[in-house]
GROMACS .gro file of C-alpha atoms in nm:
model
  190
    1MET     CA    1  -3.896   2.062  -2.153
    2GLU     CA    2  -3.620   1.883  -2.338
    3SER     CA    3  -3.695   1.610  -2.590
    4ASP     CA    4  -3.524   1.353  -2.365
    5LYS     CA    5  -3.779   1.445  -2.096
    6ARG     CA    6  -4.057   1.387  -2.347
    7ALA     CA    7  -3.906   1.049  -2.433
    8GLN     CA    8  -3.890   0.971  -2.060
    9ILE     CA    9  -4.264   1.043  -2.030
   10LEU     CA   10  -4.337   0.815  -2.326
   11ASN     CA   11  -4.114   0.543  -2.184
   12GLN     CA   12  -4.285   0.554  -1.844
   13ALA     CA   13  -4.628   0.566  -2.006
   14LYS     CA   14  -4.546   0.259  -2.214
   15LYS     CA   15  -4.439   0.067  -1.904
   16LYS     CA   16  -4.758   0.163  -1.720
   17PHE     CA   17  -4.983   0.091  -2.018
   18GLU     CA   18  -4.823  -0.250  -2.073
   19ARG     CA   19  -4.846  -0.347  -1.708
   20PHE     CA   20  -5.183  -0.204  -1.606
   21GLY     CA   21  -5.356  -0.121  -1.934
   22PHE     CA   22  -5.448   0.215  -2.077
   23SER     CA   23  -5.771   0.258  -1.881
   24LYS     CA   24  -5.621   0.187  -1.539
   25THR     CA   25  -5.315   0.407  -1.586
   26THR     CA   26  -5.345   0.766  -1.467
   27VAL     CA   27  -5.159   1.079  -1.573
   28ASP     CA   28  -5.056   1.119  -1.208
   29GLU     CA   29  -4.881   0.780  -1.217
   30ILE     CA   30  -4.704   0.857  -1.543
   31ALA     CA   31  -4.583   1.195  -1.412
   32LYS     CA   32  -4.464   1.039  -1.087
   33ASP     CA   33  -4.273   0.762  -1.267
   34ALA     CA   34  -4.120   1.017  -1.505
   35SER     CA   35  -4.012   1.226  -1.203
   36ILE     CA   36  -4.197   1.535  -1.319
   37SER     CA   37  -4.499   1.726  -1.199
   38LYS     CA   38  -4.842   1.664  -1.342
   39ARG     CA   39  -4.845   2.028  -1.456
   40THR     CA   40  -4.521   1.980  -1.649
   41LEU     CA   41  -4.664   1.671  -1.816
   42TYR     CA   42  -4.975   1.865  -1.918
   43GLN     CA   43  -4.756   2.133  -2.072
   44GLU     CA   44  -4.631   1.870  -2.314
   45PHE     CA   45  -4.936   1.651  -2.359
   46GLU     CA   46  -5.296   1.766  -2.361
   47ASN     CA   47  -5.417   1.441  -2.204
   48LYS     CA   48  -5.346   1.071  -2.163
   49GLU     CA   49  -5.489   1.000  -2.508
   50LYS     CA   50  -5.231   1.233  -2.668
   51ILE     CA   51  -4.956   1.048  -2.481
   52LEU     CA   52  -5.086   0.721  -2.628
   53GLU     CA   53  -5.108   0.872  -2.976
   54GLU     CA   54  -4.750   0.995  -2.967
   55LEU     CA   55  -4.632   0.671  -2.808
   56LEU     CA   56  -4.783   0.466  -3.090
   57MET     CA   57  -4.622   0.681  -3.357
   58PHE     CA   58  -4.289   0.694  -3.171
   59GLU     CA   59  -4.283   0.315  -3.135
   60ALA     CA   60  -4.386   0.258  -3.497
   61LEU     CA   61  -4.124   0.497  -3.634
   62SER     CA   62  -3.852   0.363  -3.405
   63VAL     CA   63  -3.909   0.002  -3.502
   64ARG     CA   64  -3.948   0.094  -3.870
   65LYS     CA   65  -3.616   0.278  -3.865
   66ALA     CA   66  -3.440  -0.008  -3.683
   67ILE     CA   67  -3.576  -0.275  -3.918
   68LEU     CA   68  -3.509  -0.072  -4.232
   69ASN     CA   69  -3.155  -0.011  -4.110
   70GLN     CA   70  -3.101  -0.386  -4.073
   71ILE     CA   71  -3.259  -0.489  -4.402
   72SER     CA   72  -3.089  -0.212  -4.599
   73LYS     CA   73  -2.763  -0.404  -4.556
   74ILE     CA   74  -2.913  -0.704  -4.736
   75THR     CA   75  -2.876  -0.700  -5.114
   76GLU     CA   76  -3.082  -1.011  -5.196
   77PRO     CA   77  -3.457  -0.922  -5.210
   78ALA     CA   78  -3.574  -1.270  -5.105
   79GLU     CA   79  -3.352  -1.260  -4.797
   80LYS     CA   80  -3.464  -0.901  -4.732
   81LEU     CA   81  -3.831  -1.003  -4.739
   82GLN     CA   82  -3.773  -1.299  -4.508
   83THR     CA   83  -3.567  -1.090  -4.265
   84TYR     CA   84  -3.829  -0.816  -4.261
   85ILE     CA   85  -4.103  -1.066  -4.173
   86ARG     CA   86  -3.893  -1.222  -3.896
   87LEU     CA   87  -3.789  -0.888  -3.743
   88ALA     CA   88  -4.138  -0.735  -3.757
   89ASN     CA   89  -4.290  -1.053  -3.611
   90LYS     CA   90  -4.033  -1.057  -3.331
   91TYR     CA   91  -4.103  -0.693  -3.246
   92LEU     CA   92  -4.478  -0.753  -3.233
   93GLU     CA   93  -4.433  -1.059  -3.012
   94GLN     CA   94  -4.229  -0.851  -2.768
   95ASN     CA   95  -4.473  -0.556  -2.760
   96PRO     CA   96  -4.819  -0.682  -2.663
   97PHE     CA   97  -4.950  -0.336  -2.586
   98ILE     CA   98  -4.881  -0.216  -2.941
   99VAL     CA   99  -5.045  -0.534  -3.069
  100ASN     CA  100  -5.355  -0.453  -2.863
  101ILE     CA  101  -5.370  -0.105  -3.014
  102LEU     CA  102  -5.332  -0.231  -3.372
  103ASN     CA  103  -5.577  -0.516  -3.313
  104ASP     CA  104  -5.842  -0.294  -3.155
  105GLU     CA  105  -6.145  -0.514  -3.224
  106SER     CA  106  -6.351  -0.343  -2.954
  107GLY     CA  107  -6.292   0.000  -3.108
  108PHE     CA  108  -6.174   0.132  -2.771
  109PHE     CA  109  -5.878   0.324  -2.913
  110SER     CA  110  -6.048   0.443  -3.233
  111PRO     CA  111  -6.208   0.764  -3.099
  112PHE     CA  112  -5.879   0.926  -3.002
  113LEU     CA  113  -5.622   0.750  -3.220
  114LYS     CA  114  -5.833   0.805  -3.532
  115GLU     CA  115  -5.615   0.723  -3.836
  116LYS     CA  116  -5.287   0.659  -3.651
  117PRO     CA  117  -5.310   0.276  -3.657
  118HIS     CA  118  -5.393   0.297  -4.029
  119ILE     CA  119  -5.083   0.511  -4.086
  120VAL     CA  120  -4.871   0.248  -3.909
  121GLU     CA  121  -5.025  -0.031  -4.115
  122THR     CA  122  -4.976   0.163  -4.438
  123GLY     CA  123  -4.607   0.191  -4.348
  124ILE     CA  124  -4.582  -0.186  -4.309
  125GLU     CA  125  -4.755  -0.238  -4.643
  126GLU     CA  126  -4.522   0.013  -4.813
  127ILE     CA  127  -4.218  -0.184  -4.699
  128PHE     CA  128  -4.362  -0.504  -4.848
  129THR     CA  129  -4.436  -0.321  -5.174
  130SER     CA  130  -4.087  -0.172  -5.188
  131ILE     CA  131  -3.917  -0.509  -5.138
  132LEU     CA  132  -4.139  -0.670  -5.401
  133LYS     CA  133  -4.060  -0.396  -5.651
  134GLU     CA  134  -3.687  -0.436  -5.588
  135GLY     CA  135  -3.717  -0.813  -5.629
  136MET     CA  136  -3.896  -0.777  -5.962
  137GLU     CA  137  -3.638  -0.527  -6.087
  138LYS     CA  138  -3.361  -0.774  -6.002
  139GLY     CA  139  -3.550  -1.061  -6.165
  140VAL     CA  140  -3.577  -1.256  -5.837
  141PHE     CA  141  -3.952  -1.212  -5.797
  142ARG     CA  142  -4.210  -1.291  -6.063
  143LYS     CA  143  -4.379  -1.010  -6.253
  144MET     CA  144  -4.673  -0.880  -6.051
  145ASP     CA  145  -4.860  -0.569  -5.947
  146GLU     CA  146  -4.643  -0.498  -5.644
  147LYS     CA  147  -4.909  -0.279  -5.481
  148VAL     CA  148  -5.176  -0.547  -5.500
  149VAL     CA  149  -4.940  -0.823  -5.386
  150GLY     CA  150  -4.789  -0.593  -5.120
  151HIS     CA  151  -5.138  -0.536  -4.983
  152CYS     CA  152  -5.207  -0.910  -4.986
  153LEU     CA  153  -4.879  -0.976  -4.803
  154PHE     CA  154  -4.970  -0.714  -4.546
  155VAL     CA  155  -5.313  -0.870  -4.487
  156LEU     CA  156  -5.154  -1.215  -4.449
  157PHE     CA  157  -4.884  -1.074  -4.220
  158LYS     CA  158  -5.144  -0.897  -4.007
  159GLY     CA  159  -5.343  -1.220  -3.977
  160PHE     CA  160  -5.029  -1.414  -3.889
  161THR     CA  161  -4.910  -1.166  -3.628
  162TYR     CA  162  -5.131  -0.918  -3.445
  163GLY     CA  163  -5.460  -0.988  -3.622
  164ARG     CA  164  -5.492  -1.340  -3.487
  165GLN     CA  165  -5.784  -1.429  -3.267
  166ASN     CA  166  -5.541  -1.545  -3.000
  167ALA     CA  167  -5.274  -1.275  -3.017
  168HIS     CA  168  -5.136  -1.385  -2.680
  169ASN     CA  169  -5.019  -1.713  -2.834
  170PRO     CA  170  -4.704  -1.612  -3.025
  171SER     CA  171  -4.599  -1.806  -3.330
  172GLY     CA  172  -4.304  -2.037  -3.289
  173PRO     CA  173  -4.010  -2.076  -3.527
  174ASN     CA  174  -4.188  -2.357  -3.713
  175GLN     CA  175  -4.497  -2.147  -3.777
  176THR     CA  176  -4.287  -1.850  -3.885
  177ASN     CA  177  -4.085  -2.068  -4.124
  178GLU     CA  178  -4.405  -2.211  -4.274
  179PHE     CA  179  -4.548  -1.862  -4.318
  180ILE     CA  180  -4.230  -1.740  -4.489
  181ASN     CA  181  -4.213  -2.047  -4.713
  182PHE     CA  182  -4.574  -1.988  -4.815
  183ILE     CA  183  -4.504  -1.624  -4.901
  184MET     CA  184  -4.183  -1.701  -5.087
  185SER     CA  185  -4.347  -1.970  -5.300
  186GLY     CA  186  -4.591  -1.706  -5.421
  187VAL     CA  187  -4.342  -1.436  -5.515
  188ILE     CA  188  -4.025  -1.611  -5.635
  189ALA     CA  189  -3.975  -1.617  -6.014
  190ARG     CA  190  -3.973  -1.968  -6.156
   0.00000   0.00000   0.00000
C-alpha cells in the first residue's frame, strides 16, 4: 500500500473519530470511507488503536512542522513566542478530537496510547524552551533557566488551551491577548 493510501486511512479515521468518537467508530467504517477493504486496512494497521496512535503522531508532527515553518521566518524572539502561542492555540481550537486525546482525564486513551501524548507535550515544551533560549541569547528575554521557565510556560499554555475544565469553550481574542501579555511580562528583559 502506498503512503498516500495510508494517509487516506488516517484522514478518514480522523473524520470518523471527530464526528462519532473513537468508541463508536469501527474499522469497517474507516475502510469503507477510505475505499479499501478491511483486510487491506489490517495489513497496514494492527487495530483501531494503532490507527489512533499513528493519527495522533501524524497530526502532532504535521502541525509542529507547519508552525515551526511559520515562526522560523520571524527573527524577533518576542514576536516568535507570541506567534507560536497564537498558532498552537488556533490549531487546538480547530481540532477538538486531538484536544480530547491530550486532555484524557478519564484515562480512556492511556492503555493504548501509552507515552504518545507525553511525547507530543514534550515537543510543545521544547519549542517554548528553544524560543526562550534564543531570546536570552539576543538579550530580549531576561536571564532565566530556560528549561524551568519553558516547562512553566507549557503548563500555563496547557491550562489555557486543552487542559481547561471546559475545553469546548474556546478562548476569544481578548483572552488570548491577556494570556500572551501575562507571559511576555514574565520573560521580557527590563
